[in-house]
């Protein structure tokens, strides 16, 4: 007899597939994580290390100029504060003298305060003497009051200025501390860069040296081109001067220089003589000689040796004298570098300069094309 039971419908489940898919994804994720953990950070290339070091040196140069500027401003402000404090002390002494004088009269009035002026007049042994003394007392009291009022006004003004000066000095001191901290951070980064350099293999160090030589060779090539251009321009100028002199009957034209040109040349010679004498001395940030220099400290000292005082920082030095084009540079001119004007050197001719380069280096001669040129000035 056939069964009347309804046959069971087979239901297909996908649960095992889902479980398999989840497991597969987990495996892929695990493998990806392990791969990521296993892959070390890529080692910076030689070119990257060089760029980082160069950029950090430039940052150090900028921080040095900021420090120099703050230090100079702080010294100026401190001198003003000292002078003001001396003035306040003198005013205080004068005010104390006035108070003591007033105290003398106040004591005299107190001693006679219990007797009316009329009674004192009639009881006095010499009424005329009392009358004269009373008038003198009135006049002196009025004068003393005026003097005290004046001194108090002066003291208030001096105190106000002193408070302003102290606040200003505190601000400058805080700025210097911040700048020193900033400089320390830059030096830390320089240390990190030096560490990277020390980890380079012998082959990588050789490549880095080759890059430096190539960079220096290119800078010297540009310097030689400038020297040729300047020599050609000078020869042409001399030729024209000689022709003009012959046409005017002034001789051969060998003495065409003016007195001012001769004076400027003499000063430039002194500047270069001083700069050459500093070759080999170490760069030290914030230093102005005589044992070491930073870039603007060297240029300031060199021009001072020629009797010309120029400001302390590159940012102020670039504002003095006359701006000159690179093609028109003369020995003694100042050449500035980078967009932030954080470096300066002394032009010596033939596309070369004498400068204090950077921490760890000494004063040396180098092509002006070793760094990007911002502009140039002729201080005098």
mmCIF file of C-alpha atoms in Angstrom:
data_model
loop_
_atom_site.group_PDB
_atom_site.id
_atom_site.type_symbol
_atom_site.label_atom_id
_atom_site.label_comp_id
_atom_site.label_asym_id
_atom_site.label_seq_id
_atom_site.Cartn_x
_atom_site.Cartn_y
_atom_site.Cartn_z
ATOM 1 C CA UNK A 1 0.000 0.000 0.000
ATOM 2 C CA UNK A 2 1.448 3.290 -1.073
ATOM 3 C CA UNK A 3 2.331 5.775 1.619
ATOM 4 C CA UNK A 4 0.244 8.927 1.700
ATOM 5 C CA UNK A 5 2.923 10.925 3.545
ATOM 6 C CA UNK A 6 4.103 14.070 1.794
ATOM 7 C CA UNK A 7 7.695 13.722 0.790
ATOM 8 C CA UNK A 8 10.079 16.120 2.571
ATOM 9 C CA UNK A 9 11.451 18.922 0.469
ATOM 10 C CA UNK A 10 15.222 19.200 0.569
ATOM 11 C CA UNK A 11 16.334 22.669 1.502
ATOM 12 C CA UNK A 12 19.768 23.746 0.240
ATOM 13 C CA UNK A 13 21.686 25.749 2.794
ATOM 14 C CA UNK A 14 24.502 28.159 2.100
ATOM 15 C CA UNK A 15 25.848 28.319 5.666
ATOM 16 C CA UNK A 16 28.932 26.239 4.922
ATOM 17 C CA UNK A 17 29.800 28.571 2.026
ATOM 18 C CA UNK A 18 29.446 31.626 4.189
ATOM 19 C CA UNK A 19 31.683 30.103 6.788
ATOM 20 C CA UNK A 20 34.263 29.270 4.168
ATOM 21 C CA UNK A 21 34.154 32.806 2.752
ATOM 22 C CA UNK A 22 34.633 34.360 6.213
ATOM 23 C CA UNK A 23 37.574 32.123 6.884
ATOM 24 C CA UNK A 24 39.091 32.988 3.539
ATOM 25 C CA UNK A 25 38.748 36.713 4.188
ATOM 26 C CA UNK A 26 40.273 36.328 7.615
ATOM 27 C CA UNK A 27 43.203 34.484 6.086
ATOM 28 C CA UNK A 28 43.708 37.177 3.468
ATOM 29 C CA UNK A 29 43.553 39.915 6.110
ATOM 30 C CA UNK A 30 46.040 38.070 8.292
ATOM 31 C CA UNK A 31 48.398 37.573 5.413
ATOM 32 C CA UNK A 32 48.110 41.249 4.450
ATOM 33 C CA UNK A 33 48.815 42.359 8.032
ATOM 34 C CA UNK A 34 51.806 40.042 8.271
ATOM 35 C CA UNK A 35 53.103 41.344 4.959
ATOM 36 C CA UNK A 36 52.733 44.945 6.090
ATOM 37 C CA UNK A 37 54.491 44.206 9.381
ATOM 38 C CA UNK A 38 57.242 42.382 7.635
ATOM 39 C CA UNK A 39 57.905 45.178 5.121
ATOM 40 C CA UNK A 40 60.383 47.647 6.674
ATOM 41 C CA UNK A 41 60.235 51.368 6.007
ATOM 42 C CA UNK A 42 62.078 52.178 2.811
ATOM 43 C CA UNK A 43 65.583 53.467 3.453
ATOM 44 C CA UNK A 44 65.987 57.043 2.233
ATOM 45 C CA UNK A 45 68.170 57.373 -0.802
ATOM 46 C CA UNK A 46 71.430 59.274 -0.882
ATOM 47 C CA UNK A 47 69.800 62.148 -2.728
ATOM 48 C CA UNK A 48 67.004 62.346 -0.135
ATOM 49 C CA UNK A 49 69.500 62.430 2.721
ATOM 50 C CA UNK A 50 71.473 65.195 1.038
ATOM 51 C CA UNK A 51 68.342 67.289 0.445
ATOM 52 C CA UNK A 52 67.267 66.858 4.056
ATOM 53 C CA UNK A 53 70.659 67.904 5.408
ATOM 54 C CA UNK A 54 70.834 70.924 3.093
ATOM 55 C CA UNK A 55 67.336 72.015 4.121
ATOM 56 C CA UNK A 56 68.152 71.640 7.814
ATOM 57 C CA UNK A 57 71.300 73.733 7.409
ATOM 58 C CA UNK A 58 69.204 76.432 5.776
ATOM 59 C CA UNK A 59 66.739 76.296 8.667
ATOM 60 C CA UNK A 60 69.634 76.604 11.070
ATOM 61 C CA UNK A 61 70.813 79.692 9.197
ATOM 62 C CA UNK A 62 67.390 81.285 9.494
ATOM 63 C CA UNK A 63 67.215 80.506 13.217
ATOM 64 C CA UNK A 64 70.672 82.019 13.678
ATOM 65 C CA UNK A 65 69.598 85.300 12.101
ATOM 66 C CA UNK A 66 66.494 85.359 14.310
ATOM 67 C CA UNK A 67 68.671 84.806 17.370
ATOM 68 C CA UNK A 68 71.107 87.536 16.320
ATOM 69 C CA UNK A 69 68.263 89.980 15.763
ATOM 70 C CA UNK A 70 66.695 89.264 19.157
ATOM 71 C CA UNK A 71 70.048 89.451 20.922
ATOM 72 C CA UNK A 72 70.838 92.835 19.424
ATOM 73 C CA UNK A 73 67.391 94.206 20.230
ATOM 74 C CA UNK A 74 67.676 92.870 23.772
ATOM 75 C CA UNK A 75 71.015 94.598 24.330
ATOM 76 C CA UNK A 76 69.611 97.905 23.091
ATOM 77 C CA UNK A 77 66.534 97.593 25.265
ATOM 78 C CA UNK A 78 68.592 96.654 28.312
ATOM 79 C CA UNK A 79 70.686 99.801 27.920
ATOM 80 C CA UNK A 80 67.503 101.888 27.808
ATOM 81 C CA UNK A 81 66.165 100.179 30.912
ATOM 82 C CA UNK A 82 69.425 100.757 32.812
ATOM 83 C CA UNK A 83 69.429 104.445 31.903
ATOM 84 C CA UNK A 84 65.805 104.776 32.926
ATOM 85 C CA UNK A 85 66.388 103.066 36.260
ATOM 86 C CA UNK A 86 69.287 105.434 37.002
ATOM 87 C CA UNK A 87 67.048 108.387 36.197
ATOM 88 C CA UNK A 88 64.295 107.034 38.443
ATOM 89 C CA UNK A 89 66.778 106.596 41.301
ATOM 90 C CA UNK A 90 67.935 110.213 40.978
ATOM 91 C CA UNK A 91 64.356 111.439 40.941
ATOM 92 C CA UNK A 92 63.609 109.367 44.045
ATOM 93 C CA UNK A 93 66.547 110.946 45.902
ATOM 94 C CA UNK A 94 65.371 114.422 45.012
ATOM 95 C CA UNK A 95 61.851 113.568 46.080
ATOM 96 C CA UNK A 96 63.092 112.254 49.420
ATOM 97 C CA UNK A 97 65.032 115.485 49.991
ATOM 98 C CA UNK A 98 61.875 117.470 49.308
ATOM 99 C CA UNK A 99 59.889 115.316 51.686
ATOM 100 C CA UNK A 100 62.452 115.801 54.430
ATOM 101 C CA UNK A 101 62.336 119.550 53.947
ATOM 102 C CA UNK A 102 58.552 119.503 54.070
ATOM 103 C CA UNK A 103 58.720 117.387 57.207
ATOM 104 C CA UNK A 104 60.815 120.066 58.896
ATOM 105 C CA UNK A 105 58.213 122.709 58.199
ATOM 106 C CA UNK A 106 55.375 120.385 59.112
ATOM 107 C CA UNK A 107 56.987 119.727 62.486
ATOM 108 C CA UNK A 108 57.381 123.451 63.085
ATOM 109 C CA UNK A 109 53.738 124.047 62.276
ATOM 110 C CA UNK A 110 52.702 121.198 64.556
ATOM 111 C CA UNK A 111 54.632 122.620 67.468
ATOM 112 C CA UNK A 112 52.869 125.980 67.062
ATOM 113 C CA UNK A 113 49.523 124.538 65.990
ATOM 114 C CA UNK A 114 47.833 124.856 69.392
ATOM 115 C CA UNK A 115 48.195 128.646 69.433
ATOM 116 C CA UNK A 116 46.316 130.865 67.054
ATOM 117 C CA UNK A 117 48.366 133.101 64.759
ATOM 118 C CA UNK A 118 46.930 136.221 66.473
ATOM 119 C CA UNK A 119 47.868 135.034 69.929
ATOM 120 C CA UNK A 120 51.309 134.014 68.797
ATOM 121 C CA UNK A 121 51.777 137.485 67.265
ATOM 122 C CA UNK A 122 50.841 139.315 70.449
ATOM 123 C CA UNK A 123 52.788 137.021 72.761
ATOM 124 C CA UNK A 124 55.942 137.014 70.668
ATOM 125 C CA UNK A 125 59.015 138.755 72.107
ATOM 126 C CA UNK A 126 59.616 140.346 68.707
ATOM 127 C CA UNK A 127 56.298 140.750 66.771
ATOM 128 C CA UNK A 128 58.093 141.980 63.659
ATOM 129 C CA UNK A 129 60.332 138.922 63.632
ATOM 130 C CA UNK A 130 57.263 136.662 63.930
ATOM 131 C CA UNK A 131 55.572 138.483 61.058
ATOM 132 C CA UNK A 132 58.611 138.010 58.783
ATOM 133 C CA UNK A 133 58.970 134.326 59.728
ATOM 134 C CA UNK A 134 55.275 133.664 59.111
ATOM 135 C CA UNK A 135 55.457 135.080 55.595
ATOM 136 C CA UNK A 136 58.596 133.028 54.878
ATOM 137 C CA UNK A 137 56.879 129.868 56.118
ATOM 138 C CA UNK A 138 53.910 130.446 53.825
ATOM 139 C CA UNK A 139 56.143 131.001 50.811
ATOM 140 C CA UNK A 140 58.352 127.972 51.495
ATOM 141 C CA UNK A 141 55.364 125.712 52.076
ATOM 142 C CA UNK A 142 53.870 126.718 48.729
ATOM 143 C CA UNK A 143 57.165 126.149 46.972
ATOM 144 C CA UNK A 144 57.644 122.818 48.662
ATOM 145 C CA UNK A 145 54.183 121.651 47.682
ATOM 146 C CA UNK A 146 54.827 122.590 44.104
ATOM 147 C CA UNK A 147 58.169 120.809 44.146
ATOM 148 C CA UNK A 148 56.623 117.672 45.580
ATOM 149 C CA UNK A 149 53.852 117.753 42.990
ATOM 150 C CA UNK A 150 56.437 118.066 40.236
ATOM 151 C CA UNK A 151 58.543 115.258 41.623
ATOM 152 C CA UNK A 152 55.570 112.994 42.041
ATOM 153 C CA UNK A 153 54.535 113.637 38.450
ATOM 154 C CA UNK A 154 58.060 112.890 37.240
ATOM 155 C CA UNK A 155 58.221 109.774 39.381
ATOM 156 C CA UNK A 156 54.915 108.516 37.982
ATOM 157 C CA UNK A 157 56.133 109.031 34.434
ATOM 158 C CA UNK A 158 59.450 107.343 35.164
ATOM 159 C CA UNK A 159 57.723 104.427 36.853
ATOM 160 C CA UNK A 160 55.426 104.002 33.885
ATOM 161 C CA UNK A 161 58.353 103.991 31.472
ATOM 162 C CA UNK A 162 60.261 101.619 33.711
ATOM 163 C CA UNK A 163 57.329 99.206 33.789
ATOM 164 C CA UNK A 164 57.051 99.360 29.998
ATOM 165 C CA UNK A 165 60.763 98.772 29.593
ATOM 166 C CA UNK A 166 60.721 95.834 31.992
ATOM 167 C CA UNK A 167 57.797 94.246 30.161
ATOM 168 C CA UNK A 168 59.554 94.780 26.855
ATOM 169 C CA UNK A 169 62.749 93.258 28.192
ATOM 170 C CA UNK A 170 60.848 90.279 29.561
ATOM 171 C CA UNK A 171 59.266 89.761 26.159
ATOM 172 C CA UNK A 172 62.650 89.900 24.454
ATOM 173 C CA UNK A 173 64.113 87.480 26.968
ATOM 174 C CA UNK A 174 61.248 85.075 26.361
ATOM 175 C CA UNK A 175 61.780 85.435 22.616
ATOM 176 C CA UNK A 176 65.463 84.619 23.008
ATOM 177 C CA UNK A 177 64.607 81.529 25.029
ATOM 178 C CA UNK A 178 62.168 80.446 22.334
ATOM 179 C CA UNK A 179 64.750 81.027 19.636
ATOM 180 C CA UNK A 180 67.375 79.064 21.526
ATOM 181 C CA UNK A 181 64.927 76.207 21.907
ATOM 182 C CA UNK A 182 64.135 76.415 18.214
ATOM 183 C CA UNK A 183 67.827 76.309 17.397
ATOM 184 C CA UNK A 184 68.259 73.254 19.607
ATOM 185 C CA UNK A 185 65.449 71.539 17.714
ATOM 186 C CA UNK A 186 67.164 72.313 14.421
ATOM 187 C CA UNK A 187 70.441 70.966 15.778
ATOM 188 C CA UNK A 188 68.601 67.822 16.819
ATOM 189 C CA UNK A 189 67.351 67.401 13.263
ATOM 190 C CA UNK A 190 70.876 67.950 11.986
ATOM 191 C CA UNK A 191 72.019 65.195 14.306
ATOM 192 C CA UNK A 192 69.388 62.898 12.888
ATOM 193 C CA UNK A 193 70.547 63.701 9.382
ATOM 194 C CA UNK A 194 74.158 63.040 10.355
ATOM 195 C CA UNK A 195 73.038 59.716 11.786
ATOM 196 C CA UNK A 196 71.491 58.846 8.436
ATOM 197 C CA UNK A 197 74.743 59.774 6.745
ATOM 198 C CA UNK A 198 76.710 57.595 9.134
ATOM 199 C CA UNK A 199 74.505 54.609 8.263
ATOM 200 C CA UNK A 200 75.266 54.849 4.556
ATOM 201 C CA UNK A 201 77.279 52.020 3.090
ATOM 202 C CA UNK A 202 80.690 52.650 1.565
ATOM 203 C CA UNK A 203 79.118 52.553 -1.881
ATOM 204 C CA UNK A 204 76.427 55.046 -0.882
ATOM 205 C CA UNK A 205 79.001 57.365 0.677
ATOM 206 C CA UNK A 206 80.960 57.255 -2.562
ATOM 207 C CA UNK A 207 77.813 58.163 -4.491
ATOM 208 C CA UNK A 208 77.133 61.049 -2.100
ATOM 209 C CA UNK A 209 80.688 62.320 -2.531
ATOM 210 C CA UNK A 210 80.254 62.110 -6.291
ATOM 211 C CA UNK A 211 77.027 64.139 -6.054
ATOM 212 C CA UNK A 212 78.813 66.800 -3.988
ATOM 213 C CA UNK A 213 81.697 66.961 -6.470
ATOM 214 C CA UNK A 214 79.264 67.305 -9.353
ATOM 215 C CA UNK A 215 77.404 70.082 -7.551
ATOM 216 C CA UNK A 216 80.650 71.917 -6.790
ATOM 217 C CA UNK A 217 81.915 71.479 -10.346
ATOM 218 C CA UNK A 218 78.707 72.959 -11.737
ATOM 219 C CA UNK A 219 78.931 75.888 -9.345
ATOM 220 C CA UNK A 220 82.545 76.545 -10.364
ATOM 221 C CA UNK A 221 81.640 76.311 -14.034
ATOM 222 C CA UNK A 222 79.027 79.029 -13.556
ATOM 223 C CA UNK A 223 81.548 81.093 -11.605
ATOM 224 C CA UNK A 224 84.016 80.829 -14.489
ATOM 225 C CA UNK A 225 81.345 81.939 -16.943
ATOM 226 C CA UNK A 226 80.613 84.969 -14.790
ATOM 227 C CA UNK A 227 84.326 85.740 -14.561
ATOM 228 C CA UNK A 228 84.594 85.689 -18.357
ATOM 229 C CA UNK A 229 81.562 87.940 -18.745
ATOM 230 C CA UNK A 230 82.905 90.399 -16.210
ATOM 231 C CA UNK A 231 86.351 90.413 -17.816
ATOM 232 C CA UNK A 232 84.829 91.060 -21.238
ATOM 233 C CA UNK A 233 82.644 93.850 -19.858
ATOM 234 C CA UNK A 234 85.648 95.464 -18.155
ATOM 235 C CA UNK A 235 87.754 95.248 -21.315
ATOM 236 C CA UNK A 236 84.973 96.887 -23.312
ATOM 237 C CA UNK A 237 84.572 99.624 -20.708
ATOM 238 C CA UNK A 238 88.329 100.272 -20.710
ATOM 239 C CA UNK A 239 88.369 100.418 -24.510
ATOM 240 C CA UNK A 240 85.553 102.956 -24.614
ATOM 241 C CA UNK A 241 87.197 105.012 -21.893
ATOM 242 C CA UNK A 242 90.446 105.049 -23.824
ATOM 243 C CA UNK A 243 88.697 106.123 -27.034
ATOM 244 C CA UNK A 244 86.850 108.881 -25.206
ATOM 245 C CA UNK A 245 90.092 110.056 -23.663
ATOM 246 C CA UNK A 246 91.854 110.178 -27.039
ATOM 247 C CA UNK A 247 88.987 112.101 -28.625
ATOM 248 C CA UNK A 248 89.081 114.662 -25.856
ATOM 249 C CA UNK A 249 92.872 114.823 -25.906
ATOM 250 C CA UNK A 250 93.086 113.528 -22.374
ATOM 251 C CA UNK A 251 95.815 110.961 -22.909
ATOM 252 C CA UNK A 252 95.586 107.182 -22.936
ATOM 253 C CA UNK A 253 92.709 106.950 -20.491
ATOM 254 C CA UNK A 254 94.581 104.822 -17.989
ATOM 255 C CA UNK A 255 93.561 107.096 -15.127
ATOM 256 C CA UNK A 256 89.802 107.262 -15.636
ATOM 257 C CA UNK A 257 88.868 106.288 -12.085
ATOM 258 C CA UNK A 258 87.241 108.902 -9.886
ATOM 259 C CA UNK A 259 88.173 109.699 -6.327
ATOM 260 C CA UNK A 260 85.092 107.971 -4.980
ATOM 261 C CA UNK A 261 85.894 104.841 -7.002
ATOM 262 C CA UNK A 262 89.414 104.841 -5.614
ATOM 263 C CA UNK A 263 88.090 105.159 -2.078
ATOM 264 C CA UNK A 264 85.604 102.341 -2.602
ATOM 265 C CA UNK A 265 88.332 100.144 -4.050
ATOM 266 C CA UNK A 266 90.576 100.812 -1.061
ATOM 267 C CA UNK A 267 87.805 99.853 1.334
ATOM 268 C CA UNK A 268 87.028 96.698 -0.639
ATOM 269 C CA UNK A 269 90.697 95.690 -0.493
ATOM 270 C CA UNK A 270 90.646 96.040 3.294
ATOM 271 C CA UNK A 271 87.438 93.991 3.475
ATOM 272 C CA UNK A 272 88.943 91.177 1.420
ATOM 273 C CA UNK A 273 92.250 91.269 3.305
ATOM 274 C CA UNK A 274 90.355 90.814 6.552
ATOM 275 C CA UNK A 275 88.176 88.037 5.110
ATOM 276 C CA UNK A 276 91.205 86.137 3.789
ATOM 277 C CA UNK A 277 92.805 86.317 7.223
ATOM 278 C CA UNK A 278 89.782 84.476 8.670
ATOM 279 C CA UNK A 279 89.989 81.506 6.285
ATOM 280 C CA UNK A 280 89.972 78.240 8.197
ATOM 281 C CA UNK A 281 88.238 79.611 11.297
ATOM 282 C CA UNK A 282 85.149 77.658 12.386
ATOM 283 C CA UNK A 283 81.542 78.615 11.816
ATOM 284 C CA UNK A 284 79.734 79.119 15.126
ATOM 285 C CA UNK A 285 76.161 80.415 15.186
ATOM 286 C CA UNK A 286 75.873 83.824 16.814
ATOM 287 C CA UNK A 287 79.643 84.416 16.696
ATOM 288 C CA UNK A 288 81.186 87.715 15.566
ATOM 289 C CA UNK A 289 84.881 86.876 15.946
ATOM 290 C CA UNK A 290 87.717 86.907 16.348
ATOM 291 C CA UNK A 291 88.036 83.141 16.862
ATOM 292 C CA UNK A 292 84.861 82.121 15.016
ATOM 293 C CA UNK A 293 82.007 83.587 12.974
ATOM 294 C CA UNK A 294 78.582 83.012 11.585
ATOM 295 C CA UNK A 295 77.889 84.284 8.061
ATOM 296 C CA UNK A 296 76.666 87.793 8.904
ATOM 297 C CA UNK A 297 79.120 88.100 11.779
ATOM 298 C CA UNK A 298 81.962 87.673 9.282
ATOM 299 C CA UNK A 299 80.608 90.237 6.822
ATOM 300 C CA UNK A 300 79.985 92.757 9.603
ATOM 301 C CA UNK A 301 83.505 92.347 11.009
ATOM 302 C CA UNK A 302 85.093 92.538 7.554
ATOM 303 C CA UNK A 303 83.431 95.827 6.664
ATOM 304 C CA UNK A 304 84.120 97.224 10.133
ATOM 305 C CA UNK A 305 87.833 96.645 9.463
ATOM 306 C CA UNK A 306 87.427 99.040 6.509
ATOM 307 C CA UNK A 307 85.812 101.683 8.710
ATOM 308 C CA UNK A 308 82.217 100.953 7.669
ATOM 309 C CA UNK A 309 79.638 99.889 10.249
ATOM 310 C CA UNK A 310 76.902 97.635 8.881
ATOM 311 C CA UNK A 311 74.006 95.937 10.731
ATOM 312 C CA UNK A 312 74.256 92.562 12.425
ATOM 313 C CA UNK A 313 71.768 90.381 10.544
ATOM 314 C CA UNK A 314 71.441 89.408 6.893
ATOM 315 C CA UNK A 315 67.906 90.857 6.890
ATOM 316 C CA UNK A 316 69.269 94.293 7.798
ATOM 317 C CA UNK A 317 72.487 94.073 5.785
ATOM 318 C CA UNK A 318 70.557 93.501 2.564
ATOM 319 C CA UNK A 319 68.837 96.892 3.042
ATOM 320 C CA UNK A 320 72.013 99.004 3.106
ATOM 321 C CA UNK A 321 74.148 100.504 0.363
ATOM 322 C CA UNK A 322 73.307 100.029 -3.296
ATOM 323 C CA UNK A 323 71.691 97.009 -4.902
ATOM 324 C CA UNK A 324 73.782 95.527 -7.702
ATOM 325 C CA UNK A 325 73.135 92.853 -10.303
ATOM 326 C CA UNK A 326 75.134 89.632 -10.213
ATOM 327 C CA UNK A 327 76.826 90.562 -13.487
ATOM 328 C CA UNK A 328 77.993 93.854 -11.949
ATOM 329 C CA UNK A 329 79.490 92.421 -8.762
ATOM 330 C CA UNK A 330 82.769 93.886 -7.517
ATOM 331 C CA UNK A 331 85.140 92.585 -4.843
ATOM 332 C CA UNK A 332 83.805 93.420 -1.389
ATOM 333 C CA UNK A 333 80.136 93.338 -2.375
ATOM 334 C CA UNK A 334 77.785 91.247 -0.251
ATOM 335 C CA UNK A 335 75.907 88.375 -1.897
ATOM 336 C CA UNK A 336 72.767 87.038 -0.210
ATOM 337 C CA UNK A 337 71.200 83.606 -0.626
ATOM 338 C CA UNK A 338 67.831 81.824 -0.380
ATOM 339 C CA UNK A 339 64.390 83.381 -0.496
ATOM 340 C CA UNK A 340 64.466 83.992 3.259
ATOM 341 C CA UNK A 341 67.862 85.803 2.984
ATOM 342 C CA UNK A 342 69.363 83.492 5.598
ATOM 343 C CA UNK A 343 72.949 83.494 4.292
ATOM 344 C CA UNK A 344 75.527 85.998 3.039
ATOM 345 C CA UNK A 345 79.062 85.964 1.652
ATOM 346 C CA UNK A 346 81.736 88.464 0.545
ATOM 347 C CA UNK A 347 82.374 88.567 -3.188
ATOM 348 C CA UNK A 348 86.083 88.254 -4.010
ATOM 349 C CA UNK A 349 85.920 88.302 -7.799
ATOM 350 C CA UNK A 350 85.788 85.717 -10.596
ATOM 351 C CA UNK A 351 82.439 84.389 -9.380
ATOM 352 C CA UNK A 352 83.866 83.356 -6.014
ATOM 353 C CA UNK A 353 83.170 84.451 -2.448
ATOM 354 C CA UNK A 354 84.538 84.096 1.082
ATOM 355 C CA UNK A 355 81.918 83.043 3.618
ATOM 356 C CA UNK A 356 81.228 81.192 6.855
ATOM 357 C CA UNK A 357 79.143 78.332 5.407
ATOM 358 C CA UNK A 358 77.380 76.296 8.105
ATOM 359 C CA UNK A 359 77.830 74.406 11.385
ATOM 360 C CA UNK A 360 80.706 71.967 11.164
ATOM 361 C CA UNK A 361 82.460 73.915 8.400
ATOM 362 C CA UNK A 362 85.174 76.582 8.351
ATOM 363 C CA UNK A 363 85.396 79.967 6.656
ATOM 364 C CA UNK A 364 86.326 79.216 3.051
ATOM 365 C CA UNK A 365 86.249 80.319 -0.570
ATOM 366 C CA UNK A 366 83.418 78.974 -2.699
ATOM 367 C CA UNK A 367 81.455 79.705 -5.858
ATOM 368 C CA UNK A 368 78.554 82.112 -5.373
ATOM 369 C CA UNK A 369 76.483 79.621 -7.357
ATOM 370 C CA UNK A 370 76.796 76.982 -4.652
ATOM 371 C CA UNK A 371 73.446 78.244 -3.287
ATOM 372 C CA UNK A 372 70.482 80.019 -4.889
ATOM 373 C CA UNK A 373 71.272 83.759 -5.051
ATOM 374 C CA UNK A 374 68.738 86.225 -3.636
ATOM 375 C CA UNK A 375 70.547 89.453 -4.495
ATOM 376 C CA UNK A 376 73.607 91.597 -3.787
ATOM 377 C CA UNK A 377 74.488 94.989 -2.296
ATOM 378 C CA UNK A 378 77.501 97.305 -2.279
ATOM 379 C CA UNK A 379 77.739 98.655 1.286
ATOM 380 C CA UNK A 380 79.963 101.628 0.410
#
